[in-house]
PDB file of C-alpha atoms in Angstrom:
ATOM      1  CA  MET A  14       6.911 -16.615 -10.761  1.00  0.00           C
ATOM      2  CA  ALA A  15       3.453 -17.950 -11.521  1.00  0.00           C
ATOM      3  CA  ALA A  16       0.751 -15.392 -12.255  1.00  0.00           C
ATOM      4  CA  ALA A  17      -2.844 -15.774 -11.183  1.00  0.00           C
ATOM      5  CA  SER A  18      -5.706 -15.163 -13.548  1.00  0.00           C
ATOM      6  CA  ALA A  19      -7.259 -11.696 -13.476  1.00  0.00           C
ATOM      7  CA  TRP A  20     -10.292 -11.206 -11.276  1.00  0.00           C
ATOM      8  CA  HIS A  21     -12.483  -8.136 -11.378  1.00  0.00           C
ATOM      9  CA  PRO A  22     -15.150  -8.584  -8.704  1.00  0.00           C
ATOM     10  CA  ALA A  23     -18.356  -6.626  -8.495  1.00  0.00           C
ATOM     11  CA  PHE A  24     -18.462  -4.439  -5.405  1.00  0.00           C
ATOM     12  CA  GLU A  25     -21.280  -6.503  -3.894  1.00  0.00           C
ATOM     13  CA  ASP A  26     -19.225  -9.693  -4.318  1.00  0.00           C
ATOM     14  CA  LEU A  27     -16.339  -8.559  -2.122  1.00  0.00           C
ATOM     15  CA  PRO A  28     -16.038 -10.854   0.923  1.00  0.00           C
ATOM     16  CA  GLY A  29     -16.941  -9.712   4.417  1.00  0.00           C
ATOM     17  CA  GLU A  30     -13.863 -11.173   6.090  1.00  0.00           C
ATOM     18  CA  PHE A  31     -10.301 -12.194   5.253  1.00  0.00           C
ATOM     19  CA  ALA A  32      -6.724 -12.316   6.543  1.00  0.00           C
ATOM     20  CA  VAL A  33      -4.720  -9.174   7.198  1.00  0.00           C
ATOM     21  CA  PHE A  34      -0.965  -8.697   7.057  1.00  0.00           C
ATOM     22  CA  PRO A  35       0.231  -5.927   9.424  1.00  0.00           C
ATOM     23  CA  LEU A  36       3.422  -4.392   8.046  1.00  0.00           C
ATOM     24  CA  THR A  37       4.852  -1.014   9.007  1.00  0.00           C
ATOM     25  CA  GLY A  38       5.593   1.259   6.064  1.00  0.00           C
ATOM     26  CA  ALA A  39       4.035  -1.062   3.486  1.00  0.00           C
ATOM     27  CA  LEU A  40       1.400   0.722   1.440  1.00  0.00           C
ATOM     28  CA  LEU A  41      -0.978  -0.973  -0.967  1.00  0.00           C
ATOM     29  CA  LEU A  42      -3.373   1.183  -2.974  1.00  0.00           C
ATOM     30  CA  PRO A  43      -6.113   0.249  -5.443  1.00  0.00           C
ATOM     31  CA  GLN A  44      -4.539  -0.552  -8.836  1.00  0.00           C
ATOM     32  CA  GLY A  45      -1.077  -0.727  -7.206  1.00  0.00           C
ATOM     33  CA  ARG A  46       1.234  -3.749  -7.146  1.00  0.00           C
ATOM     34  CA  LEU A  47       3.082  -4.676  -3.950  1.00  0.00           C
ATOM     35  CA  PRO A  48       5.825  -7.361  -3.982  1.00  0.00           C
ATOM     36  CA  LEU A  49       6.296  -9.193  -0.674  1.00  0.00           C
ATOM     37  CA  ASN A  50       8.846 -11.646   0.709  1.00  0.00           C
ATOM     38  CA  ILE A  51       6.968 -14.046   3.021  1.00  0.00           C
ATOM     39  CA  PHE A  52       9.016 -16.054   5.528  1.00  0.00           C
ATOM     40  CA  GLU A  53       7.322 -16.110   8.966  1.00  0.00           C
ATOM     41  CA  PRO A  54       5.422 -19.373   9.590  1.00  0.00           C
ATOM     42  CA  ARG A  55       2.109 -17.599  10.298  1.00  0.00           C
ATOM     43  CA  TYR A  56       2.305 -15.627   7.054  1.00  0.00           C
ATOM     44  CA  LEU A  57       3.396 -18.663   5.079  1.00  0.00           C
ATOM     45  CA  ALA A  58       0.173 -20.276   6.365  1.00  0.00           C
ATOM     46  CA  MET A  59      -1.762 -17.125   5.464  1.00  0.00           C
ATOM     47  CA  THR A  60      -0.416 -17.245   1.908  1.00  0.00           C
ATOM     48  CA  ARG A  61      -1.222 -20.942   1.500  1.00  0.00           C
ATOM     49  CA  ASP A  62      -4.775 -20.367   2.738  1.00  0.00           C
ATOM     50  CA  ALA A  63      -5.213 -17.364   0.432  1.00  0.00           C
ATOM     51  CA  LEU A  64      -4.039 -19.422  -2.542  1.00  0.00           C
ATOM     52  CA  ALA A  65      -6.548 -22.124  -1.660  1.00  0.00           C
ATOM     53  CA  GLY A  66      -9.342 -19.576  -1.292  1.00  0.00           C
ATOM     54  CA  ASP A  67     -10.224 -16.256  -2.896  1.00  0.00           C
ATOM     55  CA  ARG A  68      -6.573 -15.051  -3.013  1.00  0.00           C
ATOM     56  CA  LEU A  69      -7.370 -11.925  -1.013  1.00  0.00           C
ATOM     57  CA  ILE A  70      -5.080 -10.511   1.686  1.00  0.00           C
ATOM     58  CA  GLY A  71      -5.626  -7.205   3.454  1.00  0.00           C
ATOM     59  CA  MET A  72      -2.624  -4.949   3.993  1.00  0.00           C
ATOM     60  CA  VAL A  73      -2.753  -2.847   7.161  1.00  0.00           C
ATOM     61  CA  GLN A  74      -0.251  -0.847   9.188  1.00  0.00           C
ATOM     62  CA  PRO A  75       0.312  -1.243  12.936  1.00  0.00           C
ATOM     63  CA  LYS A  76      -0.330   1.896  14.944  1.00  0.00           C
ATOM     64  CA  PRO A  77       2.829   3.565  16.289  1.00  0.00           C
ATOM     65  CA  GLY A  78       3.304   2.949  19.987  1.00  0.00           C
ATOM     66  CA  ALA A  79       0.850   0.044  20.165  1.00  0.00           C
ATOM     67  CA  ASP A  80       1.719  -2.674  22.708  1.00  0.00           C
ATOM     68  CA  GLY A  81       2.737  -5.322  20.202  1.00  0.00           C
ATOM     69  CA  HIS A  82       4.711  -2.740  18.255  1.00  0.00           C
ATOM     70  CA  ARG A  83       6.690  -1.787  21.387  1.00  0.00           C
ATOM     71  CA  ARG A  84       7.431  -5.458  22.121  1.00  0.00           C
ATOM     72  CA  GLY A  85       8.752  -5.944  18.606  1.00  0.00           C
ATOM     73  CA  ASP A  86       5.837  -8.183  17.568  1.00  0.00           C
ATOM     74  CA  ILE A  87       4.295  -6.074  14.825  1.00  0.00           C
ATOM     75  CA  GLY A  88       1.901  -8.889  13.988  1.00  0.00           C
ATOM     76  CA  ALA A  89       0.226  -8.512  17.398  1.00  0.00           C
ATOM     77  CA  ALA A  90       0.071  -4.712  17.506  1.00  0.00           C
ATOM     78  CA  ALA A  91      -3.105  -2.647  17.245  1.00  0.00           C
ATOM     79  CA  ILE A  92      -3.734  -1.717  13.620  1.00  0.00           C
ATOM     80  CA  TYR A  93      -5.096   1.290  11.799  1.00  0.00           C
ATOM     81  CA  PRO A  94      -8.785   0.826  10.963  1.00  0.00           C
ATOM     82  CA  VAL A  95      -8.349   1.477   7.223  1.00  0.00           C
ATOM     83  CA  GLY A  96      -6.458  -0.920   4.967  1.00  0.00           C
ATOM     84  CA  CYS A  97      -6.471  -2.100   1.368  1.00  0.00           C
ATOM     85  CA  ALA A  98      -7.340  -5.563   0.111  1.00  0.00           C
ATOM     86  CA  GLY A  99      -5.089  -7.037  -2.548  1.00  0.00           C
ATOM     87  CA  ARG A 100      -5.454 -10.044  -4.797  1.00  0.00           C
ATOM     88  CA  LEU A 101      -2.523 -12.422  -4.888  1.00  0.00           C
ATOM     89  CA  THR A 102      -1.593 -12.162  -8.581  1.00  0.00           C
ATOM     90  CA  ALA A 103       1.910 -13.675  -8.644  1.00  0.00           C
ATOM     91  CA  PHE A 104       3.516 -16.412  -6.569  1.00  0.00           C
ATOM     92  CA  ALA A 105       6.826 -18.256  -6.381  1.00  0.00           C
ATOM     93  CA  GLU A 106       8.435 -20.520  -3.772  1.00  0.00           C
ATOM     94  CA  THR A 107      12.160 -20.306  -3.035  1.00  0.00           C
ATOM     95  CA  ASP A 108      14.508 -23.189  -2.233  1.00  0.00           C
ATOM     96  CA  ASP A 109      14.633 -22.119   1.424  1.00  0.00           C
ATOM     97  CA  GLY A 110      10.847 -22.196   1.814  1.00  0.00           C
ATOM     98  CA  ARG A 111       9.986 -18.530   1.424  1.00  0.00           C
ATOM     99  CA  TYR A 112       7.170 -17.238  -0.784  1.00  0.00           C
ATOM    100  CA  LEU A 113       7.675 -14.339  -3.165  1.00  0.00           C
ATOM    101  CA  ILE A 114       4.274 -12.901  -3.940  1.00  0.00           C
ATOM    102  CA  THR A 115       2.713  -9.854  -5.536  1.00  0.00           C
ATOM    103  CA  LEU A 116      -0.529  -8.301  -4.346  1.00  0.00           C
ATOM    104  CA  THR A 117      -2.542  -6.157  -6.736  1.00  0.00           C
ATOM    105  CA  GLY A 118      -4.669  -3.594  -4.905  1.00  0.00           C
ATOM    106  CA  LEU A 119      -8.435  -3.952  -5.261  1.00  0.00           C
ATOM    107  CA  CYS A 120     -10.317  -1.840  -2.749  1.00  0.00           C
ATOM    108  CA  ARG A 121      -9.882  -0.164   0.618  1.00  0.00           C
ATOM    109  CA  PHE A 122     -11.833  -1.302   3.657  1.00  0.00           C
ATOM    110  CA  GLN A 123     -12.697  -0.315   7.209  1.00  0.00           C
ATOM    111  CA  VAL A 124     -12.035  -2.881   9.931  1.00  0.00           C
ATOM    112  CA  LYS A 125     -15.252  -3.628  11.829  1.00  0.00           C
ATOM    113  CA  GLU A 126     -13.812  -6.168  14.244  1.00  0.00           C
ATOM    114  CA  GLU A 127     -11.038  -8.693  14.614  1.00  0.00           C
ATOM    115  CA  LEU A 128     -11.893 -12.380  14.362  1.00  0.00           C
ATOM    116  CA  PRO A 129     -10.151 -15.343  16.006  1.00  0.00           C
ATOM    117  CA  GLU A 130      -6.728 -16.081  14.557  1.00  0.00           C
ATOM    118  CA  ARG A 131      -6.335 -18.827  11.964  1.00  0.00           C
ATOM    119  CA  HIS A 132      -3.046 -20.724  11.968  1.00  0.00           C
ATOM    120  CA  GLY A 133      -1.438 -17.828  13.826  1.00  0.00           C
ATOM    121  CA  TYR A 134      -2.405 -15.015  11.459  1.00  0.00           C
ATOM    122  CA  ARG A 135      -5.022 -12.339  12.013  1.00  0.00           C
ATOM    123  CA  CYS A 136      -8.412 -12.079  10.328  1.00  0.00           C
ATOM    124  CA  VAL A 137     -10.897  -9.238  10.299  1.00  0.00           C
ATOM    125  CA  GLN A 138     -14.496  -8.510   9.434  1.00  0.00           C
ATOM    126  CA  VAL A 139     -14.670  -5.486   7.163  1.00  0.00           C
ATOM    127  CA  ASP A 140     -16.938  -2.773   5.830  1.00  0.00           C
ATOM    128  CA  TRP A 141     -16.392  -1.671   2.220  1.00  0.00           C
ATOM    129  CA  SER A 142     -18.850   1.235   2.394  1.00  0.00           C
ATOM    130  CA  GLY A 143     -17.596   4.415   0.799  1.00  0.00           C
ATOM    131  CA  TYR A 144     -14.885   2.748  -1.276  1.00  0.00           C
ATOM    132  CA  GLU A 145     -16.840   1.504  -4.291  1.00  0.00           C
ATOM    133  CA  GLY A 146     -14.990   3.993  -6.500  1.00  0.00           C
ATOM    134  CA  ASP A 147     -11.717   2.133  -5.812  1.00  0.00           C
ATOM    135  CA  LEU A 148     -12.756  -0.542  -8.316  1.00  0.00           C
ATOM    136  CA  GLU A 149     -12.867   1.984 -11.137  1.00  0.00           C
ATOM    137  CA  ALA A 150      -9.734   3.464 -12.703  1.00  0.00           C
ATOM    138  CA  SER A 151      -9.445   7.257 -12.784  1.00  0.00           C
ATOM    139  CA  GLU A 152      -6.996   8.615 -15.327  1.00  0.00           C
ATOM    140  CA  CYS A 153      -7.078  12.298 -14.303  1.00  0.00           C
ATOM    141  CA  CYS A 154      -7.207  14.113 -10.965  1.00  0.00           C
ATOM    142  CA  GLY A 155      -6.501  17.708 -11.940  1.00  0.00           C
ATOM    143  CA  LEU A 156      -2.813  17.369 -11.074  1.00  0.00           C
ATOM    144  CA  LYS A 157      -0.727  20.335 -12.244  1.00  0.00           C
ATOM    145  CA  ARG A 158       2.022  18.206 -13.703  1.00  0.00           C
ATOM    146  CA  GLU A 159       4.620  20.916 -14.311  1.00  0.00           C
ATOM    147  CA  ASN A 160       4.593  22.141 -10.703  1.00  0.00           C
ATOM    148  CA  PHE A 161       4.374  18.611  -9.358  1.00  0.00           C
ATOM    149  CA  GLU A 162       7.246  17.283 -11.467  1.00  0.00           C
ATOM    150  CA  SER A 163       9.437  20.219 -10.496  1.00  0.00           C
ATOM    151  CA  ALA A 164       8.940  19.496  -6.783  1.00  0.00           C
ATOM    152  CA  LEU A 165       9.378  15.778  -7.441  1.00  0.00           C
ATOM    153  CA  ALA A 166      12.743  16.371  -9.154  1.00  0.00           C
ATOM    154  CA  HIS A 167      14.006  18.212  -6.051  1.00  0.00           C
ATOM    155  CA  TYR A 168      12.635  15.441  -3.823  1.00  0.00           C
ATOM    156  CA  PHE A 169      14.365  12.707  -5.843  1.00  0.00           C
ATOM    157  CA  ARG A 170      17.655  14.593  -5.754  1.00  0.00           C
ATOM    158  CA  ILE A 171      17.491  15.009  -1.975  1.00  0.00           C
ATOM    159  CA  TYR A 172      16.813  11.297  -1.431  1.00  0.00           C
ATOM    160  CA  GLY A 173      19.163  10.055  -4.160  1.00  0.00           C
ATOM    161  CA  ILE A 174      16.343   8.427  -6.122  1.00  0.00           C
ATOM    162  CA  GLN A 175      16.995   7.633  -9.783  1.00  0.00           C
ATOM    163  CA  ALA A 176      14.004   8.207 -12.030  1.00  0.00           C
ATOM    164  CA  ASP A 177      12.936   7.464 -15.578  1.00  0.00           C
ATOM    165  CA  TRP A 178      11.491  10.855 -16.462  1.00  0.00           C
ATOM    166  CA  THR A 179      10.133   9.693 -19.790  1.00  0.00           C
ATOM    167  CA  THR A 180       7.992   7.126 -17.987  1.00  0.00           C
ATOM    168  CA  ILE A 181       6.957   9.660 -15.338  1.00  0.00           C
ATOM    169  CA  LYS A 182       5.857  12.226 -17.914  1.00  0.00           C
ATOM    170  CA  GLU A 183       3.898   9.639 -19.920  1.00  0.00           C
ATOM    171  CA  ALA A 184       2.185   7.990 -16.922  1.00  0.00           C
ATOM    172  CA  PRO A 185      -1.504   8.819 -16.326  1.00  0.00           C
ATOM    173  CA  ASP A 186      -2.207  10.676 -13.079  1.00  0.00           C
ATOM    174  CA  GLU A 187      -3.552   7.655 -11.192  1.00  0.00           C
ATOM    175  CA  ARG A 188      -0.668   5.369 -12.082  1.00  0.00           C
ATOM    176  CA  LEU A 189       1.870   8.060 -11.214  1.00  0.00           C
ATOM    177  CA  ILE A 190       0.322   8.981  -7.863  1.00  0.00           C
ATOM    178  CA  THR A 191      -0.247   5.350  -6.886  1.00  0.00           C
ATOM    179  CA  SER A 192       3.306   4.281  -7.780  1.00  0.00           C
ATOM    180  CA  LEU A 193       4.955   7.229  -6.054  1.00  0.00           C
ATOM    181  CA  ALA A 194       2.862   6.821  -2.898  1.00  0.00           C
ATOM    182  CA  MET A 195       3.961   3.202  -2.614  1.00  0.00           C
ATOM    183  CA  ILE A 196       7.679   3.574  -3.412  1.00  0.00           C
ATOM    184  CA  CYS A 197       8.677   6.961  -1.969  1.00  0.00           C
ATOM    185  CA  PRO A 198      10.256   6.906   1.524  1.00  0.00           C
ATOM    186  CA  PHE A 199       7.356   8.557   3.317  1.00  0.00           C
ATOM    187  CA  ALA A 200       6.910   7.941   7.044  1.00  0.00           C
ATOM    188  CA  PRO A 201       4.342   5.268   8.033  1.00  0.00           C
ATOM    189  CA  THR A 202       1.899   7.919   9.298  1.00  0.00           C
ATOM    190  CA  GLU A 203       2.267   9.781   5.998  1.00  0.00           C
ATOM    191  CA  LYS A 204       1.590   6.598   4.051  1.00  0.00           C
ATOM    192  CA  GLN A 205      -1.534   6.046   6.120  1.00  0.00           C
ATOM    193  CA  ALA A 206      -2.663   9.579   5.276  1.00  0.00           C
ATOM    194  CA  LEU A 207      -2.186   8.810   1.577  1.00  0.00           C
ATOM    195  CA  LEU A 208      -4.203   5.598   1.943  1.00  0.00           C
ATOM    196  CA  GLU A 209      -7.051   7.339   3.746  1.00  0.00           C
ATOM    197  CA  ALA A 210      -7.300  10.264   1.311  1.00  0.00           C
ATOM    198  CA  PRO A 211     -10.909   9.992   0.056  1.00  0.00           C
ATOM    199  CA  THR A 212     -10.236  10.459  -3.673  1.00  0.00           C
ATOM    200  CA  LEU A 213      -7.359  10.380  -6.123  1.00  0.00           C
ATOM    201  CA  ALA A 214      -7.423  14.193  -6.250  1.00  0.00           C
ATOM    202  CA  ASP A 215      -7.156  14.307  -2.444  1.00  0.00           C
ATOM    203  CA  ARG A 216      -4.284  11.811  -2.518  1.00  0.00           C
ATOM    204  CA  ALA A 217      -2.463  13.906  -5.113  1.00  0.00           C
ATOM    205  CA  ARG A 218      -2.823  17.004  -2.905  1.00  0.00           C
ATOM    206  CA  VAL A 219      -1.556  15.135   0.158  1.00  0.00           C
ATOM    207  CA  MET A 220       1.414  13.803  -1.810  1.00  0.00           C
ATOM    208  CA  GLN A 221       2.333  17.204  -3.222  1.00  0.00           C
ATOM    209  CA  THR A 222       2.212  18.661   0.294  1.00  0.00           C
ATOM    210  CA  LEU A 223       4.450  15.872   1.657  1.00  0.00           C
ATOM    211  CA  ILE A 224       6.941  16.302  -1.175  1.00  0.00           C
ATOM    212  CA  GLU A 225       7.045  20.093  -0.832  1.00  0.00           C
ATOM    213  CA  MET A 226       7.491  19.830   2.950  1.00  0.00           C
ATOM    214  CA  ALA A 227      10.369  17.371   2.519  1.00  0.00           C
ATOM    215  CA  VAL A 228      12.015  19.622  -0.053  1.00  0.00           C
ATOM    216  CA  ALA A 229      11.642  22.655   2.214  1.00  0.00           C
ATOM    217  CA  GLU A 230      13.006  20.841   5.282  1.00  0.00           C
ATOM    218  CA  ARG A 231      15.711  18.639   3.817  1.00  0.00           C
ATOM    219  CA  GLY A 232      16.555  20.975   0.965  1.00  0.00           C
ATOM    220  CA  SER A 233      17.210  23.970   3.237  1.00  0.00           C
ATOM    221  CA  GLY A 234      19.337  21.738   5.458  1.00  0.00           C
ATOM    222  CA  ASP A 235      21.423  20.570   2.512  1.00  0.00           C
ATOM    223  CA  THR A 236      21.922  24.165   1.395  1.00  0.00           C
ATOM    224  CA  ALA A 237      23.047  25.215   4.860  1.00  0.00           C
ATOM    225  CA  ARG A 238      25.612  22.392   5.021  1.00  0.00           C
ATOM    226  CA  HIS A 239      27.031  23.294   1.629  1.00  0.00           C
TER     227      HIS A 239
END
């Protein structure tokens, strides 16, 4: 897989419009890395155009119950107004014509309005206001690691998730929270809540609440069955 050169834009250099990829349950956060398997013609075109341009693609989630969502066409459904722009940092083409790409999260955005489609994919005009801090790494968020890791261990056991605890314990707060938010099996609405949390500290609190709720609900059910 070919890797793109690093790009660290100034906040004022972020573009005002770009393509968006609506995908239920897919969460991209600043500093996170999201692998994607691209196979629909409109998103193959989107990827080619991104590669030829600034390599930016916005990840957004369709709203539950939206018209397109009900018809099974997620790409046409109404979308949440907050998404995250990612830079296409790795790319490979398969023998059957698919693209395997990786997006690295840059900065969240607010959708101002939708623009006319280009080659079948959707484009939006965006507002970056309020998200300038996304471009700066934050190593600490006041996370109480012992309590958090204890709840996380119960959560992993309930969902049958294997974990490298050495890596978890050594990971800085931001990397840990970002990775867990993206890979844990949270519901789409819960992932949107994690995305929209104003700060890393807020996101950590939301995540701990979600994990503790899952442990309380699923854990008590498991105990009752056994």
